[in-house]
Coordinates of C-alpha atoms (C1' of nucleotides) in Angstrom, one line a residue:
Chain A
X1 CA -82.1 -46.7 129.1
X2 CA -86.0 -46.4 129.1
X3 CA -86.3 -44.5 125.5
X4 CA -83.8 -43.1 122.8
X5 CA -86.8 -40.8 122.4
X6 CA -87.9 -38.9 125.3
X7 CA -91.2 -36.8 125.8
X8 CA -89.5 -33.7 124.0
X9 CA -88.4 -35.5 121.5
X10 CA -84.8 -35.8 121.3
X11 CA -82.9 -39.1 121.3
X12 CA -80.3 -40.2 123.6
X13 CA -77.7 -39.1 121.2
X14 CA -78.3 -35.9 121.2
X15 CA -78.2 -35.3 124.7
X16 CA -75.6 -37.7 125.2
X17 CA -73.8 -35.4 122.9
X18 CA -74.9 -32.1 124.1
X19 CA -73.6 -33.5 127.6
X20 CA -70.0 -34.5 126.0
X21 CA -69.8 -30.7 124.4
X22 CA -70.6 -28.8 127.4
X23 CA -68.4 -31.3 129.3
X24 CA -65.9 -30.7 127.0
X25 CA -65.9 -26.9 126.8
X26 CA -65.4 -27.0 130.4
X27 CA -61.9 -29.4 130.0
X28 CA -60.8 -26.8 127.1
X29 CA -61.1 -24.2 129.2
X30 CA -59.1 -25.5 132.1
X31 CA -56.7 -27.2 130.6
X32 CA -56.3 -25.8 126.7
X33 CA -56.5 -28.4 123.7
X34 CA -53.3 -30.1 124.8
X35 CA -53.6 -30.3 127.9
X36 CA -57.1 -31.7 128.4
X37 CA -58.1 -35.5 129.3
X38 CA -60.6 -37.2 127.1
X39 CA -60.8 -39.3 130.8
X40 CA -61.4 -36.0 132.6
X41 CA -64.2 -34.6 129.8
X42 CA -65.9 -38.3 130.1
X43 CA -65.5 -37.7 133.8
X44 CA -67.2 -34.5 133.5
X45 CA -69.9 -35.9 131.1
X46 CA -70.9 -38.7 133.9
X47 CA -69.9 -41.2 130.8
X48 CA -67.1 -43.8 130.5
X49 CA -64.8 -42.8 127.8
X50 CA -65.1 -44.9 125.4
X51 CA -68.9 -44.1 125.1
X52 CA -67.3 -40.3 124.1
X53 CA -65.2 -41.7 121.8
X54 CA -68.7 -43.8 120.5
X55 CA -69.8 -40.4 119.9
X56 CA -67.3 -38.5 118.8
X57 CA -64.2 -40.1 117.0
X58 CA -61.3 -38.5 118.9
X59 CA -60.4 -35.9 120.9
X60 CA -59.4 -33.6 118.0
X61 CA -62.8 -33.9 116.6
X62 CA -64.4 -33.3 119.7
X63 CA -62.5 -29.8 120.1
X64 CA -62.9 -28.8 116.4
X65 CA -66.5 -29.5 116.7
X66 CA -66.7 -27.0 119.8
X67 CA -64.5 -24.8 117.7
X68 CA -66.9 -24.3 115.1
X69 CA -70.0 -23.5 117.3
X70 CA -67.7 -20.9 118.6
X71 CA -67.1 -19.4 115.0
X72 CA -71.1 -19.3 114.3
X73 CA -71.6 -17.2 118.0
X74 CA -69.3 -14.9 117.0
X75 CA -72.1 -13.4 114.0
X76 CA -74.2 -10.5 115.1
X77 CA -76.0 -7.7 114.0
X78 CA -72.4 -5.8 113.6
X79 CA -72.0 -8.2 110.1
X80 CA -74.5 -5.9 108.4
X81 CA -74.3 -2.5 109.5
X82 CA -73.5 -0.4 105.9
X83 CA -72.4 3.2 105.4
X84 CA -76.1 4.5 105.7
X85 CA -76.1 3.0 109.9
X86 CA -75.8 5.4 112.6
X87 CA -72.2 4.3 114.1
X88 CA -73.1 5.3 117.0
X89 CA -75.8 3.0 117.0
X90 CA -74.2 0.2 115.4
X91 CA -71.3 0.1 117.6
X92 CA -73.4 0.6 120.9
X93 CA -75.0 -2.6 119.9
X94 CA -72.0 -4.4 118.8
X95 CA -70.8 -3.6 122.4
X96 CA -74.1 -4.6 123.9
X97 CA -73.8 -8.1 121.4
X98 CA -70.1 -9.3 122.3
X99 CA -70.6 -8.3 126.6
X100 CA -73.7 -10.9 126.3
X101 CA -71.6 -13.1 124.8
X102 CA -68.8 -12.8 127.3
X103 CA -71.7 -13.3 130.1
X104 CA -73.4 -15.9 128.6
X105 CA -70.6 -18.1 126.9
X106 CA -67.8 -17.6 129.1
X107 CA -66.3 -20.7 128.4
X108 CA -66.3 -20.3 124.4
X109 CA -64.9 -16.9 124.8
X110 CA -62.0 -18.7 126.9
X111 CA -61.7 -21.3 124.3
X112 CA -61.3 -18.9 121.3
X113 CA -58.9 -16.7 122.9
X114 CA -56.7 -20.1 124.2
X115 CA -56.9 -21.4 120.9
X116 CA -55.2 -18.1 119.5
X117 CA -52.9 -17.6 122.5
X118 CA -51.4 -21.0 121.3
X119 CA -50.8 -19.5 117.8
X120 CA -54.4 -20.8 116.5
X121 CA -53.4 -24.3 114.7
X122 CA -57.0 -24.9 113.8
X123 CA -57.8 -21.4 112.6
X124 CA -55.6 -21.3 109.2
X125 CA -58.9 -21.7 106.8
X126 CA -61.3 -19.8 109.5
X127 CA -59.0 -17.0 109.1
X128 CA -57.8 -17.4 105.1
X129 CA -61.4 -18.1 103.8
X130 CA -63.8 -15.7 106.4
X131 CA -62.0 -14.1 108.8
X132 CA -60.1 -11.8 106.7
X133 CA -62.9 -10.7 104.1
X134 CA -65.0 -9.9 107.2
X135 CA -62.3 -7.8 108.8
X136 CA -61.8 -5.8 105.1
X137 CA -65.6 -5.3 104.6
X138 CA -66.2 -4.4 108.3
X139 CA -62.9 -1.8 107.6
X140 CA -64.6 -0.2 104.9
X141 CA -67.5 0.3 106.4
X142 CA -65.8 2.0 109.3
X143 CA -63.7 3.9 106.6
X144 CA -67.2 5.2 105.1
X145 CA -68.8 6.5 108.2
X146 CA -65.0 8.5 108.5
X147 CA -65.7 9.9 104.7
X148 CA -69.1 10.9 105.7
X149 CA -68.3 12.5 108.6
X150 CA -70.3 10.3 110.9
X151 CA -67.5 8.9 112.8
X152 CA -64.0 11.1 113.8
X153 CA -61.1 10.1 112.3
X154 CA -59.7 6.6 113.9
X155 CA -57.7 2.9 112.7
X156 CA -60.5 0.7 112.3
X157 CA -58.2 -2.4 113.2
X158 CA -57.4 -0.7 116.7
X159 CA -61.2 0.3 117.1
X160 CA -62.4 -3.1 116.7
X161 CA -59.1 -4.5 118.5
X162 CA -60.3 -2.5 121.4
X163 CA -64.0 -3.4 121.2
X164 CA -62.8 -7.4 121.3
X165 CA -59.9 -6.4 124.3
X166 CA -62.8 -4.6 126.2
X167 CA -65.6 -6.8 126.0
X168 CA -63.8 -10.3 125.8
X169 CA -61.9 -9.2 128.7
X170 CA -65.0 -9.6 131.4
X171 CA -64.8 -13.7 130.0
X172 CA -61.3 -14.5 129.3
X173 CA -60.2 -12.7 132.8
X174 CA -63.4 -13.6 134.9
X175 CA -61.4 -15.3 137.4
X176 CA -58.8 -12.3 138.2
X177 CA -62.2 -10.2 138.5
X178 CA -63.9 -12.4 140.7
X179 CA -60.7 -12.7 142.7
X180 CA -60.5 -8.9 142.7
X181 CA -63.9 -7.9 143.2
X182 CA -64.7 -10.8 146.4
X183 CA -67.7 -12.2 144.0
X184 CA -68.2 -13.2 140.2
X185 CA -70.3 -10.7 137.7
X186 CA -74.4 -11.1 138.1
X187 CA -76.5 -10.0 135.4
X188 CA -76.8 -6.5 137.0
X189 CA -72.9 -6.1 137.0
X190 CA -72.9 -6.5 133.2
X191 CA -75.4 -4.6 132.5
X192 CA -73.4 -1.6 134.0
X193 CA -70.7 -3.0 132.5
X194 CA -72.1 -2.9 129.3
X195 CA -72.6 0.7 129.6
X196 CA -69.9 2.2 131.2
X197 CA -68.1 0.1 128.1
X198 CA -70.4 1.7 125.4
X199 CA -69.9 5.0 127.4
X200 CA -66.1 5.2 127.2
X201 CA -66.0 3.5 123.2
X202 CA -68.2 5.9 121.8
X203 CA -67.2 8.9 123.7
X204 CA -64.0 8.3 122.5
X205 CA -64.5 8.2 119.7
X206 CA -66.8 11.7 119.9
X207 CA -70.3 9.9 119.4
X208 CA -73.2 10.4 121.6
X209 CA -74.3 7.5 123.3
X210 CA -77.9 7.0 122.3
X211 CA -80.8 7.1 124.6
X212 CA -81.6 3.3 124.4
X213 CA -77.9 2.5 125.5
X214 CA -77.7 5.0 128.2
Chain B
X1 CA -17.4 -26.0 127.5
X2 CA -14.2 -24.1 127.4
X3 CA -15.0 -22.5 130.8
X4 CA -18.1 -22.0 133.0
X5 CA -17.8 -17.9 133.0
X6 CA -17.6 -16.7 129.4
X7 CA -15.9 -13.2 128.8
X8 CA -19.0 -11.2 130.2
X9 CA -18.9 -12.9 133.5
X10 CA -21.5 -14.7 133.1
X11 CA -20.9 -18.4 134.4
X12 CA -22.7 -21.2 132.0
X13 CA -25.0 -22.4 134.6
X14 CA -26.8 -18.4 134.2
X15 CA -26.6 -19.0 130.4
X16 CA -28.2 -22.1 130.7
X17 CA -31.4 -21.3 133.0
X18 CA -31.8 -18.0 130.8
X19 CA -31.8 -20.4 127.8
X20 CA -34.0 -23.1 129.4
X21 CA -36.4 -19.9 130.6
X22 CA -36.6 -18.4 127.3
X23 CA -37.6 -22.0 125.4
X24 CA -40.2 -22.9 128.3
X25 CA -42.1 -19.6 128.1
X26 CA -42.2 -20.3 124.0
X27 CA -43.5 -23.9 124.8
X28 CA -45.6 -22.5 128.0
X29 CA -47.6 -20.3 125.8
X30 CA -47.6 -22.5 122.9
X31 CA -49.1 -25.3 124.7
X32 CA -50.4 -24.2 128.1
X33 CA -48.9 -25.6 131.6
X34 CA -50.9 -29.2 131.3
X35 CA -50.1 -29.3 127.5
X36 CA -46.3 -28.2 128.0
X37 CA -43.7 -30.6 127.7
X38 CA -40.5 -30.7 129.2
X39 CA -38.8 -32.7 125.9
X40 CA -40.2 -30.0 124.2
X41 CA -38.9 -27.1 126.4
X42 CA -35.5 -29.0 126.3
X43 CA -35.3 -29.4 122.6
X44 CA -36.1 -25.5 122.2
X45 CA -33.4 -25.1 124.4
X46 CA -30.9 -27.3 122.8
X47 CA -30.1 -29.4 125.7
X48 CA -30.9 -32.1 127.0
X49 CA -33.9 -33.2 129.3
X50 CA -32.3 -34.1 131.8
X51 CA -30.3 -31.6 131.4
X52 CA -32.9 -29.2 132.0
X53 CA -34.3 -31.1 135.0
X54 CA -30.9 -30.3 136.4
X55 CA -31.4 -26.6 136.7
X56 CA -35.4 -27.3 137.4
X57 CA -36.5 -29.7 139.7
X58 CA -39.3 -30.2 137.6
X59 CA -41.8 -28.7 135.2
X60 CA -43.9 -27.1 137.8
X61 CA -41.0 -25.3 139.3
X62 CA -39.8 -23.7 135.6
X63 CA -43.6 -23.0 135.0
X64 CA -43.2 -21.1 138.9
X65 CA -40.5 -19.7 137.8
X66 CA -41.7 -17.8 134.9
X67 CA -44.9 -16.8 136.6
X68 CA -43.1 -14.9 139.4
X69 CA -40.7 -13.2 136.5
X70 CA -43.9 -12.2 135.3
X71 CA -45.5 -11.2 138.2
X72 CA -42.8 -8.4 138.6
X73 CA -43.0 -7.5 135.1
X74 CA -46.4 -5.7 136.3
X75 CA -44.9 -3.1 138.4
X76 CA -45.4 -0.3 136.9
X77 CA -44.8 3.7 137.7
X78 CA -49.2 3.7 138.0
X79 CA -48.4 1.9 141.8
X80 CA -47.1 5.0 143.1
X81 CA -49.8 7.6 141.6
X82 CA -51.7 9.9 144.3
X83 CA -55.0 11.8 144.2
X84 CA -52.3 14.8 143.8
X85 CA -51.0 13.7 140.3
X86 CA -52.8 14.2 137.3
X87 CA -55.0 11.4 136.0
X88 CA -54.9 12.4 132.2
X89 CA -50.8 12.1 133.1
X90 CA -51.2 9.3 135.0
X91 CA -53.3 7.4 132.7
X92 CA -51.9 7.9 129.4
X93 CA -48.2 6.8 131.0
X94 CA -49.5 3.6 132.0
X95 CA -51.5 2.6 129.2
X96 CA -47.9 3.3 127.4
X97 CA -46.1 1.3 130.1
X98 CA -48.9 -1.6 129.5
X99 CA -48.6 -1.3 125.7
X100 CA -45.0 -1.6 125.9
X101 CA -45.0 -4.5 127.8
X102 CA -47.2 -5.9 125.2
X103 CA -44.9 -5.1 122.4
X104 CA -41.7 -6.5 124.2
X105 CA -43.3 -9.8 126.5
X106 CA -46.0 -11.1 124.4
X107 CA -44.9 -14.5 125.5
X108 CA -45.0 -13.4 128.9
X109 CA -48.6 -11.4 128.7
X110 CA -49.8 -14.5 126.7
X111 CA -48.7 -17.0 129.6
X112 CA -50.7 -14.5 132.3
X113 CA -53.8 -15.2 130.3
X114 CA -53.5 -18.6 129.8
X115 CA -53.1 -18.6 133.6
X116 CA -56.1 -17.1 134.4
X117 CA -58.4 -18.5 131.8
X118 CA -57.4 -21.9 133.4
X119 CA -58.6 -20.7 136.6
X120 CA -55.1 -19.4 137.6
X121 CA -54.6 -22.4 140.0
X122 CA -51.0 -21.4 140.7
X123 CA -51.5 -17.2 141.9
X124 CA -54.2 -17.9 144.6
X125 CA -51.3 -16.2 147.1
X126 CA -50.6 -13.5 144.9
X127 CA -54.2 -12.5 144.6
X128 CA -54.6 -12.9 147.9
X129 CA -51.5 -11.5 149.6
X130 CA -50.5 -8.4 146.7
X131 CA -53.1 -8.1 143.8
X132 CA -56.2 -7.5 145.7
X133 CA -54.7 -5.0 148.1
X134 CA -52.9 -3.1 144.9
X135 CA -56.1 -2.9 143.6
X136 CA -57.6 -1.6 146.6
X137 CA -55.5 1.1 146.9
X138 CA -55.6 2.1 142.8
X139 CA -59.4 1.8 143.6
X140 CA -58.9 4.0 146.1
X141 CA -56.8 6.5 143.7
X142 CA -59.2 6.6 141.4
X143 CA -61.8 7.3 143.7
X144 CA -60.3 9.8 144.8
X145 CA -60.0 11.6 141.9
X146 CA -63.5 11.4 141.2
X147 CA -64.4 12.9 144.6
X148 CA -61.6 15.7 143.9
X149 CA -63.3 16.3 140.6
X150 CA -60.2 15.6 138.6
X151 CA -61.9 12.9 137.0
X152 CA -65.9 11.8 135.8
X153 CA -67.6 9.6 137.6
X154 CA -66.9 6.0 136.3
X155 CA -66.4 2.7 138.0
X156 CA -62.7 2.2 138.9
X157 CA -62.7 -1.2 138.2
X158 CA -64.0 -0.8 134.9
X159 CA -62.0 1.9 134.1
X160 CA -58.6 -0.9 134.8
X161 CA -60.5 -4.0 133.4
X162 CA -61.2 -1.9 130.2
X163 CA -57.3 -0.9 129.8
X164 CA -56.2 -4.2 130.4
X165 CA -58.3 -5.9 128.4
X166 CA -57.2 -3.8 125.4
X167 CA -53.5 -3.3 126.1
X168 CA -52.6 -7.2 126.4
X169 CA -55.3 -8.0 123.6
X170 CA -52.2 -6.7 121.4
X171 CA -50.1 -9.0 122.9
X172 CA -52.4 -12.4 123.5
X173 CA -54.1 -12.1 120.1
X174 CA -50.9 -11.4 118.2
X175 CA -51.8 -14.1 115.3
X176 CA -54.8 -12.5 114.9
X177 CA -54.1 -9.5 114.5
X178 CA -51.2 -10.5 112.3
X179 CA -53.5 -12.9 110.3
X180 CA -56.3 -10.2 109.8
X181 CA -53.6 -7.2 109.0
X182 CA -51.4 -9.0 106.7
X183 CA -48.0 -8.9 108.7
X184 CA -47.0 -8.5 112.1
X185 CA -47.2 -5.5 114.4
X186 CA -43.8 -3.4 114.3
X187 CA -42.0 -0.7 116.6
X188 CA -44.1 2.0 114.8
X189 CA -47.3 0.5 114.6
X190 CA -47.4 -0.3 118.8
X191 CA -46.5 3.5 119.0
X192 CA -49.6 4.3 116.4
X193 CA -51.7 1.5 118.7
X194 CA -50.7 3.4 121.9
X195 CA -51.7 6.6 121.2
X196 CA -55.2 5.4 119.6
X197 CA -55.7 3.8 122.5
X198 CA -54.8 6.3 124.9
X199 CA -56.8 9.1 122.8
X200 CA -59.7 6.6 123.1
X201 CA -59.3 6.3 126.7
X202 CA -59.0 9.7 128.1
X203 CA -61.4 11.6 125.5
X204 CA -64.0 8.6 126.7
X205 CA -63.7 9.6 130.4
X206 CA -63.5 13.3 129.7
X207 CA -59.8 14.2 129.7
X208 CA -57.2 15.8 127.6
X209 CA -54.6 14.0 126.1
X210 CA -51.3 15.3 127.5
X211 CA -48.9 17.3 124.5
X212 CA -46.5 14.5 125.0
X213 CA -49.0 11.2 124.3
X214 CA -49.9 12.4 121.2
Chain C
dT1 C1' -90.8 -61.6 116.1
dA2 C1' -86.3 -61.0 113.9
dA3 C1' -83.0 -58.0 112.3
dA4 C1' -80.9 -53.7 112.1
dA5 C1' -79.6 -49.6 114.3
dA6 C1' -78.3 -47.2 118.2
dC7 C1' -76.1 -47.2 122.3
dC8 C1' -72.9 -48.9 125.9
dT9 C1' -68.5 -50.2 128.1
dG10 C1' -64.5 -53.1 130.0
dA11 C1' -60.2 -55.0 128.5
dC12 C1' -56.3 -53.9 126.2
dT13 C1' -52.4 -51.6 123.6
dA14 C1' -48.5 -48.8 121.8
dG15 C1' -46.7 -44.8 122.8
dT16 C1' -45.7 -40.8 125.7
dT17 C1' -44.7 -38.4 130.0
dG18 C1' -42.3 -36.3 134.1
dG19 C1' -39.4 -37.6 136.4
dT20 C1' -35.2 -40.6 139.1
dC21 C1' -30.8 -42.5 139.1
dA22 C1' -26.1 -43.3 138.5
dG23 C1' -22.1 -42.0 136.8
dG24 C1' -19.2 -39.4 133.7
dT25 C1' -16.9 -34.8 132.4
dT26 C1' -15.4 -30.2 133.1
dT27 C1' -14.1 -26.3 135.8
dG28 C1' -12.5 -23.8 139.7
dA29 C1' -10.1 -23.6 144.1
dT30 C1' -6.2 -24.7 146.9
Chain D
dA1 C1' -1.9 -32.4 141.4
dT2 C1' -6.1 -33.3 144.1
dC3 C1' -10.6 -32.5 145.4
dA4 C1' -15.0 -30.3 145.4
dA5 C1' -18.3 -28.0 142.9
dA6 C1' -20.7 -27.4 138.7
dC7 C1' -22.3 -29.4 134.8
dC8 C1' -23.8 -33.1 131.7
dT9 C1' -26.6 -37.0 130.0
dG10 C1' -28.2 -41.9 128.8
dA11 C1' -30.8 -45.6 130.8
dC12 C1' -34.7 -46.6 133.1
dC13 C1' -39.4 -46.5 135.4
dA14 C1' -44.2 -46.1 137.0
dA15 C1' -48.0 -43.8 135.5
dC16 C1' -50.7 -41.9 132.1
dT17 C1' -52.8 -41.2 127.4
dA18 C1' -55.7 -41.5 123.2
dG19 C1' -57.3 -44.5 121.3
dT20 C1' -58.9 -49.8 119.3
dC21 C1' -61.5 -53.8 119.8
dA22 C1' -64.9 -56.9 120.8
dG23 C1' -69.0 -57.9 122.4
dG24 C1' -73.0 -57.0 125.2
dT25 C1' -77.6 -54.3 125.7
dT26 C1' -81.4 -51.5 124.3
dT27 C1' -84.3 -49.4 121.0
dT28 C1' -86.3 -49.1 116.5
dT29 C1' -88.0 -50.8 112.2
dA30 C1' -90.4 -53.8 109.2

DNA sequence: TAAAAACCTGACTAGTTGGTCAGGTTTGAT
DNA sequence: ATCAAACCTGACCAACTAGTCAGGTTTTTA
């Protein structure tokens, strides 16, 4: 241990604990809350355990501390699209946001959708206090564009249910699709992914796919 | 125990492994494989432990067990479809059959995903003996289609990712969906689900929805 | 330089886990 | 009625688990 400081100035801690959370996401992932090893996510970490548990008190806080980096990923540009937005546009990029997601942050994405699978024990004040208000202001908006006449007539809940299905999908199920395809999804693959998604959404829902997504 | 085969010809030790089944796919998908426990599973089931051990060797076995029930739950009417059958037809039966399978095995769609977000460690055979060659041959379908102009040009594996992903979405996130609508989804509003979803699905790749899906 | 803060880690603990084992009870067949 | 098969279940066990604890080492601060 030459420096807590190194030359880009962050202290052991930090990385010590950046190490521990990706290590960590990794043993959620595989195993679900209950079923991972603090031994296994030390393991992972290239630290004995009890210098994880020096760092973060137990397991539980470990996983509700990865938990809530997962909440804050899930904000986008979607959160603030109003009435006066071209749906089309909005929901091209919504796509475009949650397939990046699913590319780059496979493991939360697996993490979120174990921790709902299991009946989502840690989620009762996520969903009570955010969750919901979101869901009833994004329905509104969704409900506007269907007043004005920019969007056909749909069940916001089921559109948005199918954006999530679609686009967390290419995480949550990356192993069946690397098992089905003979190799795991590049860069290029979910780019076309991306737009045969933002294809089939919005020309489902009658919108033209704008140039920029095409 | 009055007698082993009750009035419906059933003999207790069938009761007792459909019991034992039932309570470990609750606990499966509750906790995940690793985070299952068997004096769990045996307290849902209202025997005891050993008890349950009797008609399992052991936890990996049940787990086994339930995987190959779900395994055949897949099979669907959309194995059999040829270039000659109509895709709209085709398609809008089997995102029905998918939905329905949703609506009446959650626990069972739910324990599929858990699988495969942990890596599916237990269905390397069945990806590799049945679920790549099905695929191959659905590919192939769909390809055909295209070629016959019956269907637009779109990737195949796409096309089944994206149905997937939103048919057991209904089923795996179940609590949210409940959380952020207020109750639970009923007979009616799977029936309301499928047909959104199917409108969605063959008016984004170009096809009529068939009088009888909507 | 000394003291405080940050970091590190092996030994240990109470409790839990997936079984094994042995033997008892009930049911069905002859 | 006897015996075999099916069913039942408490006691027990080796291994594992999430920590706690104590104390050592390194780095920072004044």
């Amino acid at each position: 241990m030459t420096a807590s400081r190194n030359e880009k100035d962050v202290t052991i801690g930090e990385l010590n604990r950046s190490k521990i959370l990706r290590a960590a996401e990794e043993e959620f992932a595989s195993h679900g809350y209950k079923g991972a090893r603090v031994q296994q996510i030390a393991d992972r970490a290239g630290l004995p355990k009890t210098n994880v548990l020096y760092y973060f008190k137990s397991k539980e806080s470990l996983y509700l501390a990865i938990l809530e980096n997962i909440m804050r990923l899930w904000n986008s540009r979607f959160d603030e699209a109003t009435v006066h937005d071209d749906p089309a546009r909005v929901l091209a990029q919504y796509i475009t946001d949650k397939m990046e997601i699913s590319r780059s942050h496979a493991n939360s994405s697996k993490i979120f959708a174990l921790e709902i699978i299991n009946g989502a024990p840690n989620l009762n004040d996520f969903f009570k206090d955010q969750h919901s208000k979101w869901m009833a202001g994004r329905v509104a908006v969704i409900n506007e564009w269907i007043k004005a006449g920019k969007l056909k007539e749909t069940n916001p809940y089921y559109l948005l249910y199918n954006i999530w299905g679609t686009s967390q999908h290419y995480a949550d199920f990356s192993t069946q699709i690397t098992e089905l395809q003979g190799s795991s999804m590049g860069q290029k693959d979910f780019e076309n992914a991306t737009k045969n998604l933002i294809h089939l959404i919005l020309t489902g829902c009658d919108l033209t796919v704008p140039a920029e997504f095409r």
